[in-house]
Structure formats: structure tokens, C-alpha cells
Tab-separated table of C-alpha atoms and ligand atoms in Angstrom:
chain	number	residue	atom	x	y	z
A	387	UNK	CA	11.111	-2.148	-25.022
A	388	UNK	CA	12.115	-1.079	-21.696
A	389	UNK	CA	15.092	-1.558	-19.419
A	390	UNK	CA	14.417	-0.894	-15.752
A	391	UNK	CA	17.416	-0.453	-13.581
A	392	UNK	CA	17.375	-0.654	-10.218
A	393	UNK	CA	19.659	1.879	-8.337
A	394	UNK	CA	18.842	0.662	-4.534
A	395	UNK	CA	16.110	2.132	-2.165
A	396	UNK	CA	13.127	3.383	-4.491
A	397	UNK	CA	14.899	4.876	-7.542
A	398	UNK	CA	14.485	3.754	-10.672
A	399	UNK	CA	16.337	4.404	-14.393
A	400	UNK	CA	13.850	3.527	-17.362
A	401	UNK	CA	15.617	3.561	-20.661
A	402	UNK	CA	13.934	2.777	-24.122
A	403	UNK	CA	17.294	3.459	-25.715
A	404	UNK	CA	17.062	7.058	-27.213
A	405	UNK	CA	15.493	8.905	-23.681
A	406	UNK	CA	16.861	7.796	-19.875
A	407	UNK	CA	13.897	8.566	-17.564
A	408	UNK	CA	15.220	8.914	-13.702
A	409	UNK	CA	12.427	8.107	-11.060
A	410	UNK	CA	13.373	9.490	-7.274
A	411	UNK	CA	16.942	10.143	-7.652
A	412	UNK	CA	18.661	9.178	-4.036
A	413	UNK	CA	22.269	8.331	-4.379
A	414	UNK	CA	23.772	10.542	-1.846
A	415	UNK	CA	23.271	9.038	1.710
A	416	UNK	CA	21.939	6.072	0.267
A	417	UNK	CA	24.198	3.122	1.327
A	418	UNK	CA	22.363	1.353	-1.138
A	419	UNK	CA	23.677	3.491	-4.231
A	420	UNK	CA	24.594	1.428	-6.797
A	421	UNK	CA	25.978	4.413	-8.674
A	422	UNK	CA	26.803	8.252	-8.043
A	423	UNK	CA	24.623	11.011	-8.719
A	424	UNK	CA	27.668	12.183	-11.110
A	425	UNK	CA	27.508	9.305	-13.231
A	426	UNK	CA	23.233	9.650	-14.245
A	427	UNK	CA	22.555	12.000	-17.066
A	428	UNK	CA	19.105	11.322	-17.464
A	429	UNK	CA	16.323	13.325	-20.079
A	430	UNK	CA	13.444	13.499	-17.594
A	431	UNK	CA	13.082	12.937	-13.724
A	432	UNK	CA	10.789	12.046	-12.285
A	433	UNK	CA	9.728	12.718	-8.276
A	434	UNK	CA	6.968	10.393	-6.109
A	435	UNK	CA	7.219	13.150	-3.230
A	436	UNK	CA	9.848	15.609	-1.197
A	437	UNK	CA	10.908	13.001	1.346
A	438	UNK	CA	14.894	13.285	1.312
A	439	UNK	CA	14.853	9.684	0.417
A	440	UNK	CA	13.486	10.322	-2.846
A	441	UNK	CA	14.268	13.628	-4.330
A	442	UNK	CA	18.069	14.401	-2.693
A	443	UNK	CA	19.901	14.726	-6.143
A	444	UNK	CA	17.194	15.924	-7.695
A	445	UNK	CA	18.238	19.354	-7.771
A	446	UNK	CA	22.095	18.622	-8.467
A	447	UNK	CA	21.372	16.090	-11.396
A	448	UNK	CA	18.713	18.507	-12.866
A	449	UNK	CA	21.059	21.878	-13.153
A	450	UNK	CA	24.070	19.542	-14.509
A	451	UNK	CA	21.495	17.525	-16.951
A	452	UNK	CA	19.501	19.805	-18.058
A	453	UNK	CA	16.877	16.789	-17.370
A	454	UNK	CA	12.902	18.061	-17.115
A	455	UNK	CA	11.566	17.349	-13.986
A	456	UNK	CA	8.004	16.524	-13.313
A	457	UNK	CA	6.119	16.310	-10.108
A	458	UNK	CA	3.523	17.569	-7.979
A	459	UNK	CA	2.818	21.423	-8.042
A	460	UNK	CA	4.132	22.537	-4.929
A	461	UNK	CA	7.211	21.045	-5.313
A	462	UNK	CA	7.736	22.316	-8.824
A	463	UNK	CA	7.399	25.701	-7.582
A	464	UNK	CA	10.378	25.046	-4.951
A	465	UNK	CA	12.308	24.004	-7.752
A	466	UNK	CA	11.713	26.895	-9.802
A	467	UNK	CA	12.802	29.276	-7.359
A	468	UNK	CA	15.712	27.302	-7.022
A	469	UNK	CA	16.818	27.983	-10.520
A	470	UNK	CA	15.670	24.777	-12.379
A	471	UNK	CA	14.244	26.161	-15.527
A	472	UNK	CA	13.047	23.049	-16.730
A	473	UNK	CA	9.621	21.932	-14.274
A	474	UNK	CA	6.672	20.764	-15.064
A	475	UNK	CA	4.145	20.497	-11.850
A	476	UNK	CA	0.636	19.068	-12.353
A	477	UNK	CA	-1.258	17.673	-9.639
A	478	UNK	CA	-3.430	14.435	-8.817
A	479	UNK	CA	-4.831	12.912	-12.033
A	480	UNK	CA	-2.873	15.295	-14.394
A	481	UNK	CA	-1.211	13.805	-17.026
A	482	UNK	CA	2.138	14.956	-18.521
A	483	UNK	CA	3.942	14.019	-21.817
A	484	UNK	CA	7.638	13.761	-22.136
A	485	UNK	CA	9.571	12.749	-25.391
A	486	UNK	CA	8.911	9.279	-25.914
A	487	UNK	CA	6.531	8.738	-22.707
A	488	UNK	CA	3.769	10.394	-20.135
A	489	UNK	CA	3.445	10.165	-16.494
A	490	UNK	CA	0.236	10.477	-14.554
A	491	UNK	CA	0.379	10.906	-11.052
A	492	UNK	CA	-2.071	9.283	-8.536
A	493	UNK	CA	-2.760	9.733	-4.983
A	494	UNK	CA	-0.154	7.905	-2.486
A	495	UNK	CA	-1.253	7.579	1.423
A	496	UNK	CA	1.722	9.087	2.354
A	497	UNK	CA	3.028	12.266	3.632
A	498	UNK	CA	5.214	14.777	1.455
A	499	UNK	CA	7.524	17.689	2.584
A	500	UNK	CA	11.193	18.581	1.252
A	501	UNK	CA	14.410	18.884	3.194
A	502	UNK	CA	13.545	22.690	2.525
A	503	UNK	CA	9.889	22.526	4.050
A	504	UNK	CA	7.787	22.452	1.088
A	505	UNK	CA	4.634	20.368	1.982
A	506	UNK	CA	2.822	18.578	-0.731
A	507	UNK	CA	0.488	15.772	-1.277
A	508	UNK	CA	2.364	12.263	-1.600
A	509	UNK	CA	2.101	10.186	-4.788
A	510	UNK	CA	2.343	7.187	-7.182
A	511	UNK	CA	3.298	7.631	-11.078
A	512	UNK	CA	1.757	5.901	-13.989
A	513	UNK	CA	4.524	5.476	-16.295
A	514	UNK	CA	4.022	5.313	-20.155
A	515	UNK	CA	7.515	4.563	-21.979
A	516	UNK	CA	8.845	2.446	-24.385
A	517	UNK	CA	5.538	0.610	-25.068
A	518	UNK	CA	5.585	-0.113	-21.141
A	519	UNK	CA	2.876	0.830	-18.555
A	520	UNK	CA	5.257	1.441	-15.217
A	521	UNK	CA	3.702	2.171	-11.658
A	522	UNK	CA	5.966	3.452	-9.082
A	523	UNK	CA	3.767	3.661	-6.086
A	524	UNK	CA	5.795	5.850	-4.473
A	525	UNK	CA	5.892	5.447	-0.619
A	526	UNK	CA	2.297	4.334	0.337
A	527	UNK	CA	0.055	2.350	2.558
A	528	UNK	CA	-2.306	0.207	1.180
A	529	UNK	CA	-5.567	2.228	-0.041
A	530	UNK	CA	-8.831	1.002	-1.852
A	531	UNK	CA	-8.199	3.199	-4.891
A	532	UNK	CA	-5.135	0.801	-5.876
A	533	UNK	CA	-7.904	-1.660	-7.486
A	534	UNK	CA	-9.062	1.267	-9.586
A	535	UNK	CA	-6.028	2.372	-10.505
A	536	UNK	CA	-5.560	-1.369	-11.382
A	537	UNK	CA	-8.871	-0.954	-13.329
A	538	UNK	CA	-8.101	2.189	-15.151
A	539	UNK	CA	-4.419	1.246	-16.474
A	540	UNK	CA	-3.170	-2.128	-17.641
A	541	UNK	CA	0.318	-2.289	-15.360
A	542	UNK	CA	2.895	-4.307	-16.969
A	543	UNK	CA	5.354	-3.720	-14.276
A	544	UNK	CA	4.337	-2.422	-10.894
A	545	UNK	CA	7.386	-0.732	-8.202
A	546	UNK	CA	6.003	-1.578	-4.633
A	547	UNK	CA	7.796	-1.091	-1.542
A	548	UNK	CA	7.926	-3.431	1.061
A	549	UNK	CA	9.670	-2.381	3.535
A	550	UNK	CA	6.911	-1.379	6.685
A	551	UNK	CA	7.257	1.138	8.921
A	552	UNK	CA	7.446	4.115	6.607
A	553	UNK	CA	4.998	1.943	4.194
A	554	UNK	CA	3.300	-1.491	3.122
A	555	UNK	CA	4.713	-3.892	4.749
A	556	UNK	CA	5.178	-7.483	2.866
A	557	UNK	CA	2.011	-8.268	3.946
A	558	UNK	CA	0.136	-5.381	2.867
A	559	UNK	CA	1.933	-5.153	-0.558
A	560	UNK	CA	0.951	-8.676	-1.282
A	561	UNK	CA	-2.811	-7.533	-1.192
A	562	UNK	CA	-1.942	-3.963	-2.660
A	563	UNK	CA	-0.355	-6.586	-5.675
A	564	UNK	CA	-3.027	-8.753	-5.698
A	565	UNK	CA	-5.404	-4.994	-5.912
A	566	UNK	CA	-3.685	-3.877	-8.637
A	567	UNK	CA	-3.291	-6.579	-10.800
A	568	UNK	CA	-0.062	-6.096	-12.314
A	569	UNK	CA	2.103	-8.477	-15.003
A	570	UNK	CA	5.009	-8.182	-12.970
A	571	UNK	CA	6.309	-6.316	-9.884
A	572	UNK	CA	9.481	-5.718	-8.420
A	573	UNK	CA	9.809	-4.887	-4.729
A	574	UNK	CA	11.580	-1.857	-3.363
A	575	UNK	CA	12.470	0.434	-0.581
A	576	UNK	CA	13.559	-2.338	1.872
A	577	UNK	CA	16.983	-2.710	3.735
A	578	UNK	CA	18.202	0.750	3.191
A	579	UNK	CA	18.166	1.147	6.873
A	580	UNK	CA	17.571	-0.980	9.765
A	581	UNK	CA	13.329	0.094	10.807
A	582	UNK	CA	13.189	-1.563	6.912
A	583	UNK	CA	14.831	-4.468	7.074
A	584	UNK	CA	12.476	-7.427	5.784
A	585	UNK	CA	13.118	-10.633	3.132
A	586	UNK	CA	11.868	-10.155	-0.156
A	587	UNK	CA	11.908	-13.614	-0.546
A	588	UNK	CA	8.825	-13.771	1.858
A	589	UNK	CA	7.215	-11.137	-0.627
A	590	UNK	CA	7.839	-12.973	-3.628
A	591	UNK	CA	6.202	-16.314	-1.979
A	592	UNK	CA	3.037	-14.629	-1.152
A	593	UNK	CA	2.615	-12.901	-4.063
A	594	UNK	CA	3.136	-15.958	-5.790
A	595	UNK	CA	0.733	-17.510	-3.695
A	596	UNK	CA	-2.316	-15.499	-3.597
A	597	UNK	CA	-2.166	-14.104	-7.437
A	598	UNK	CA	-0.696	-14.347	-11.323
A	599	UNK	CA	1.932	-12.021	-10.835
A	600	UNK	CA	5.269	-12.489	-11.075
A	601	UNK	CA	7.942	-11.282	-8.520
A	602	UNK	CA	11.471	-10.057	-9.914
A	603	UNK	CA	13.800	-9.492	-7.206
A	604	UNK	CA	16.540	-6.802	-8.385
A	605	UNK	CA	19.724	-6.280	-6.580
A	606	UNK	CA	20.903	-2.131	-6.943
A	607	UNK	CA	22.379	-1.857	-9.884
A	608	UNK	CA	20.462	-4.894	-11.809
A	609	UNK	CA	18.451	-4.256	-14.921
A	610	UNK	CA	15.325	-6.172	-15.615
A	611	UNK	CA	14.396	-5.744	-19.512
A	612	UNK	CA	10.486	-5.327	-20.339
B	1177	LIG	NI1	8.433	9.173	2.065
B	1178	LIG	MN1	10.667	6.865	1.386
């Protein structure tokens, strides 16, 4: 069992009820927060790529948390030298186990640098937890790869943004759904800021359309419970 709560943009808190797992922690400057940074206390975190959109509390909830943090190798090294002790950072394809889970990451066509000027490669995370298989894809255009990635993990519940311009657009994430085959999806990083500003409801009635899976539109700070 899984809960999946939505905190607004593209972060994520899974929870099987003994470890909280924290995906792209952006609370501060997100006028989407649907909590703090302050109030999250989570056992791992979890990073897509360095955009400021995804990892600004990283640092903040990782040094008061104690939380492990796991993401591409570059970054990881950043990290280090800024006193996490906790790190873990793989690369593409690399799988990592956490207590109770492991993540795999997979490429992302995307870009990747930190506030701080780290550059990295971009990417998507293959979630095992709580008898769940979760992909984040991260921030991405559609690519060919997402129907083997589709092929090489049975998704339960797939995390696509929709929002164009810095990604997919509704239209592209309908075929990058329909790709990867998931049991469920849940849009995301849409209407944080105006250049994003689309209707999920137009996402949900394609995808409903063209395949089998089903759409579960979360509000920040809703919980959908795998
Ligand atoms: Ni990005
Ligand atoms: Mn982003």
C-alpha cells in the first residue's frame, strides 16, 4: 500500500506507513505549496534534476531530516560538498535501494543544472515502494524510449507533466501515456505559473480516449491511496 500526496507543481510524498519518501521537494517559491518545507520530515528524497523547481528545499529539508538523498552523480557531489552526509548518486540505469523501496533512474529529454551551476543529465525515476511501481518522469519531452521503459517495468502509477513549454504538453503526454502503458497516472507540473497554464480536464479526456488508463486529477495537498 501506498499513499501518494500531491504537494503542487511536480513534488510528490510516497508513504507506505513506516518510511515517507519525498520526490522534488519545491515548497519555497512555489505558490502552489500545499505545505512548508518545515512541516516534511521525510526518510529518503528523492531529485528528477537541479532545476530550482525541483530540488529548492532539498538541501534545507535534508540537513534538518537527516533524509538520504538520491540522484544523479553530479548533483550528489554538489551536495556533498555542501555538507549533506547522507547522498547516494548513481547515474542512468543505476538502481538504488532504500529501506522499504528502490529507485532507478532513466533518461529524461530535459536539461539539468542547479541554482549553484552544477550541470547534469535530466531524468525520470522508477519508483519501487510499498508494493507500488511509481514513475515520476521528471520534466521531459516525449521520447521513444518511454515505450521501453513501459516494456521493462509494469507502472502502476505514472507522474506526467502536462504543462508545455518547459515539457509535454497535454497532447504529447497523452501519447507519452498511451507509450508507457501505465494503470493509472496523475498529471503534474501545470498552473504553477502562467507559460503552464493548461486544463487537466482536457488531459484526462484524451487519455481516456485513446487508452486503458485512468486519469486521477489531484489538487496540492490531496492524497490518492494505491
Ligand atoms: Ni526542469
Ligand atoms: Mn520543472
Amino acid at each position: 500500500m501506498t499513499e501518494i500526496r500531491f504537494l503542487g507543481h511536480a513534488t510528490f510524498e510516497l508513504s507506505d506507513g513506516t518510511t515517507t519518501v519525498l520526490i522534488d521537494p519545491f515548497l519555497t517559491g512555489n505558490p502552489q505549496a500545499a505545505v512548508s518545507a518545515e512541516d516534511l520530515s521525510p526518510d529518503v528524497i528523492l531529485l528528477t534534476h537541479g532545476h530550482g523547481d525541483h530540488s529548492a528545499d532539498v538541501v534545507s529539508i535534508a540537513k534538518r531530516s537527516g533524509a538520504t538523498v538520491i540522484t544523479m552523480l553530479e548533483i550528489a557531489d554538489e551536495y556533498q560538498q555542501e555538507g549533506l552526509e547522507n547522498v547516494i548518486g548513481p547515474n542512468i540505469g543505476g538502481t538504488v535501494e532504500f529501506p522499504g523501496g528502490s529507485v532507478k533512474l532513466v533518461p529524461a529529454a530535459h536539461s539539468s543544472s542547479t541554482p549553484k551551476g552544477t550541470f547534469s543529465a535530466a531524468t525520470g525515476l522508477i519508483v519501487e515502494f510499498g508494493g507500488v511501481t511509481t514513475y515520476h518522469l521528471g520534466d521531459t519531452w516525449l521520447f521513444g524510449d518511454m515505450e521501453l521503459i513501459g516494456r521493462r517495468h509494469s507502472i502502476d502509477v505514472a507522474l506526467v507533466p502536462i504543462g508545455g513549454f518547459f515539457t509535454m504538453d497535454v497532447e504529447d503526454a497523452v501519447e507519452a501515456v498511451r507509450m508507457i502503458g501505465p494503470r493509472q497516472v496523475i498529471p503534474c507540473h501545470y498552473g504553477t505559473f502562467p507559460s503552464i497554464e493548461v486544463e487537466a480536464a482536457e488531459f484526462k479526456a484524451g487519455v481516456e480516449r485513446e487508452t486503458a488508463t485512468e486519469v486521477i486529477i489531484l489538487e496540492p495537498g490531496q492524497t490518492h491511496t494505491l
